[in-house]
Short mmCIF file of C-alpha atoms in Angstrom, two decimals:
data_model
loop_
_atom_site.label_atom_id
_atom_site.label_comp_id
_atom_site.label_asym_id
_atom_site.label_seq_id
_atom_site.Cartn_x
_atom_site.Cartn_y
_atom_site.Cartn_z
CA UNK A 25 0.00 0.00 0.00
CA UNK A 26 1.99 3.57 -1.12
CA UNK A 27 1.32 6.53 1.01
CA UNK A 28 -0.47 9.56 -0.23
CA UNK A 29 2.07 13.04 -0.87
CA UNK A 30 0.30 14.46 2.42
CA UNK A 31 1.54 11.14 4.49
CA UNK A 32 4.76 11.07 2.45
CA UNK A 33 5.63 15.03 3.21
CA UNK A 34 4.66 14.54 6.92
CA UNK A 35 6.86 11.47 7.74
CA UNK A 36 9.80 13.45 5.64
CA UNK A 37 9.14 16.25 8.22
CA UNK A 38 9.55 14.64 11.21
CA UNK A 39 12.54 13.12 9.95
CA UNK A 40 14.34 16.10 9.53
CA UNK A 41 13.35 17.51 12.35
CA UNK A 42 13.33 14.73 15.09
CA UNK A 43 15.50 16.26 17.64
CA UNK A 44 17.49 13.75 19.87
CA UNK A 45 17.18 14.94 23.29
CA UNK A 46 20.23 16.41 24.63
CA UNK A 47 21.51 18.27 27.46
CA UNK A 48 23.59 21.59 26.83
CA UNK A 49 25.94 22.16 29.33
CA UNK A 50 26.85 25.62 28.51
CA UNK A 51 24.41 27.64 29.83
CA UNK A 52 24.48 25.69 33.05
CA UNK A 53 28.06 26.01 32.94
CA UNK A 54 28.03 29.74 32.51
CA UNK A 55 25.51 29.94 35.43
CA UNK A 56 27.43 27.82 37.99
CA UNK A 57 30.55 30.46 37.15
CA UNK A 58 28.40 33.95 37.48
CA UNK A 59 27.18 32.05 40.95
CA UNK A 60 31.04 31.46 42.29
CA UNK A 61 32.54 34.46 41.59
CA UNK A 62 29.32 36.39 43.18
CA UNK A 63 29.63 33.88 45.88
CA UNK A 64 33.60 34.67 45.98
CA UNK A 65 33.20 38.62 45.97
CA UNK A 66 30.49 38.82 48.47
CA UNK A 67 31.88 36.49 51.07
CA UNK A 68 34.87 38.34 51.23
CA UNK A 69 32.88 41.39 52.15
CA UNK A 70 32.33 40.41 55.80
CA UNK A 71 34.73 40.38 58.21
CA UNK A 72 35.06 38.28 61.62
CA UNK A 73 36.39 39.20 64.49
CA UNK A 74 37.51 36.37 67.23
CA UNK A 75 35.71 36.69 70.42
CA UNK A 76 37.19 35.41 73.37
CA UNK A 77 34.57 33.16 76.04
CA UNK A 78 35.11 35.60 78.48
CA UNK A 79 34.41 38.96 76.74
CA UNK A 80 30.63 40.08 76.67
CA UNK A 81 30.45 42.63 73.78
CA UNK A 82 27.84 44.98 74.02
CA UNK A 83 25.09 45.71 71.05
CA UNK A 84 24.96 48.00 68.25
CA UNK A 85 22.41 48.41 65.32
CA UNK A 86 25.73 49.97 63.57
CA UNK A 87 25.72 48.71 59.88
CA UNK A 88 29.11 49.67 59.35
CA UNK A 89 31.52 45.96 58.65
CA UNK A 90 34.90 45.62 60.33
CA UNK A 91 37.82 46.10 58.53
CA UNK A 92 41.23 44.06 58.86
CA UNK A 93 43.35 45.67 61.51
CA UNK A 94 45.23 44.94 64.95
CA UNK A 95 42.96 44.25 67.89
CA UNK A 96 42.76 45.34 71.05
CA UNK A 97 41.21 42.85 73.61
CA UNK A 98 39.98 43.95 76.87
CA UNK A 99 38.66 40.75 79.16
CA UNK A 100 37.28 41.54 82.82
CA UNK A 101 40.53 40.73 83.69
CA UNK A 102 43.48 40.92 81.19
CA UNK A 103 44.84 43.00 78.07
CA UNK A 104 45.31 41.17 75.00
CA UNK A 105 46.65 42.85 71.80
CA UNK A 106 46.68 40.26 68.70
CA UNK A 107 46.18 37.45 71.28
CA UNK A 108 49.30 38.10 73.35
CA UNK A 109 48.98 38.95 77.16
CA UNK A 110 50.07 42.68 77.50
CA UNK A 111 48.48 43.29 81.39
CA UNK A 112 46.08 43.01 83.85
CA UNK A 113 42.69 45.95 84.07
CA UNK A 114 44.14 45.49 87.98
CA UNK A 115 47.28 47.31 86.93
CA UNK A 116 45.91 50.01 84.40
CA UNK A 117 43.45 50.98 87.14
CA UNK A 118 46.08 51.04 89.54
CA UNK A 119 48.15 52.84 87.26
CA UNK A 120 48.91 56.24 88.15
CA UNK A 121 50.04 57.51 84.54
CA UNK A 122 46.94 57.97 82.00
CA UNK A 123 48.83 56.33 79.04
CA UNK A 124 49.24 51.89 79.29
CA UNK A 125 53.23 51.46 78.75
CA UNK A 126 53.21 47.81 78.19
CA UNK A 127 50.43 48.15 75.25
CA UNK A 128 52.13 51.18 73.67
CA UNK A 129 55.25 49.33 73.36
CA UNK A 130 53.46 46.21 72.27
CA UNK A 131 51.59 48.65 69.76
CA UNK A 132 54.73 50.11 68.48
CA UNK A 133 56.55 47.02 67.83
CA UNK A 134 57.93 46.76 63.85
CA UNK A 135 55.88 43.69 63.52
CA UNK A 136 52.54 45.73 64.46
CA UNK A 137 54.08 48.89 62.81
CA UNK A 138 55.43 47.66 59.84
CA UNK A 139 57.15 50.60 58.24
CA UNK A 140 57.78 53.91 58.77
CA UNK A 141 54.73 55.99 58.80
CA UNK A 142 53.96 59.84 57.36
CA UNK A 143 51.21 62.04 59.24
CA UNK A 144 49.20 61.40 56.60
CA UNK A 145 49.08 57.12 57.18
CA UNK A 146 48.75 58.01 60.92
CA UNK A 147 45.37 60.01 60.87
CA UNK A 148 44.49 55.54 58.48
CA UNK A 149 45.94 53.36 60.59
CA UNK A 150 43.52 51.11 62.39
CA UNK A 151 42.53 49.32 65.60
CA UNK A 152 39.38 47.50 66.96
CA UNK A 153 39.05 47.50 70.48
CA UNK A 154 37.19 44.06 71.54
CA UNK A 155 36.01 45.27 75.23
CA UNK A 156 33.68 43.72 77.52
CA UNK A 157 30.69 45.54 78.26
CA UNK A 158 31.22 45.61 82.21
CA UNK A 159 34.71 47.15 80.96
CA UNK A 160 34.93 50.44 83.56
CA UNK A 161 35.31 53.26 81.46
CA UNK A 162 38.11 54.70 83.09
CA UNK A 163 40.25 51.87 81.38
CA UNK A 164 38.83 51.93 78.32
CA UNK A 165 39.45 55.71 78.46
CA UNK A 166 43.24 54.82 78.71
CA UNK A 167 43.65 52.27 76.60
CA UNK A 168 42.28 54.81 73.53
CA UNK A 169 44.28 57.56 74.85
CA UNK A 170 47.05 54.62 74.50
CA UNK A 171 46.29 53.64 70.77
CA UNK A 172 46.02 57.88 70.01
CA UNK A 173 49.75 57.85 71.43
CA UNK A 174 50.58 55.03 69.75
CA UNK A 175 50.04 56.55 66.35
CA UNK A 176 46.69 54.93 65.48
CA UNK A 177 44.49 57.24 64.32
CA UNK A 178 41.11 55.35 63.62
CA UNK A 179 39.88 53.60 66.94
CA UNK A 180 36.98 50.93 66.61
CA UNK A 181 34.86 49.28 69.34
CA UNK A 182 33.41 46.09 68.09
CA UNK A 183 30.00 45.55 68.99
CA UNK A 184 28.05 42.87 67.84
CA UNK A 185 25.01 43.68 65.68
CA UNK A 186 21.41 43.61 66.80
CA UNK A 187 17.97 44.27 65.07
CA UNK A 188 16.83 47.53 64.47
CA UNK A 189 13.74 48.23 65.89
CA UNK A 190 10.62 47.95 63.82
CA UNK A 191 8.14 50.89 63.99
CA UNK A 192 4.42 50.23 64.49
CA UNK A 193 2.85 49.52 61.12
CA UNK A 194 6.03 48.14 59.26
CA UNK A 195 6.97 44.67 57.95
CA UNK A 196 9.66 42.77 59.19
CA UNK A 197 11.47 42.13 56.25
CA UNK A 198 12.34 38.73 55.97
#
């Protein structure tokens, strides 16, 4: 039995254009790449800061993220500066000067320091101050006077971030 020309042209169609089903890696490719490098660049972004067990810092709805730089780490107890024991808060309270020796020489030390520094790179040089909350101001007070001394001329306090307050009648976004 021969096929009619309608028949004949419609099996010749869907022989030329039976598609074999295949999977193009390219585009999935291409998105998998734009996803790691926006992964890459963004986690970059935040910075961490080490807390020690026995610090409680207090709370800020600050937005602004830490940058790299040394750290100052006031306990209830001890001065740390990049994790090395500098003093006790027994002897800077005790203390009758109002600048810490033993953390301006620790803060002055080539390794901290790393070259010599214009007036210019003083006013940029950085340090965090990780303090406990119950901290008595009076050391903290010296410790900043301290870091000012020591030629550092943009003191942070790290805080750790809490939720702005939502006003009556907004979404939570989320």
């Amino acid at each position: 039995m021969s096929m009619s020309n309608r028949a004949r042209r419609m099996a010749l169609h869907h022989l030329r254009h039976r598609a074999d089903a295949q999977l193009n890696l390219i585009p999935l490719i291409d998105i998998l790449s734009v996803m790691v490098a926006f992964l890459l660049v963004y986690s970059t972004e935040v910075e961490v800061i080490q807390n020690a067990k026995g610090i409680e810092i207090p709370q800020s709805i600050a937005e602004t993220a830490p940058k790299q730089s040394v750290v100052v780490m006031i306990t209830k107890t001890d001065l740390f500066v990049q994790g090395e024991f500098i003093a006790t808060v027994d002897q800077i309270r005790t203390a009758t000067a109002s600048l810490v020796e033993p953390l301006r020489a620790a803060l002055k030390r080539p390794m901290l320091v790393g070259k010599e520094v214009s007036e210019r790179d003083i006013a940029q040089r950085e340090i965090t101050i990780l303090a406990d909350k119950a901290l008595p101001y009076e050391v903290l007070k010296r410790v900043m006077a301290t870091c000012t001394d020591a030629d550092y001329g943009r003191i942070s306090l790290a805080v750790i971030q809490k939720e702005k307050p939502v006003a009556a009648g907004q979404l939570k976004p989320g």
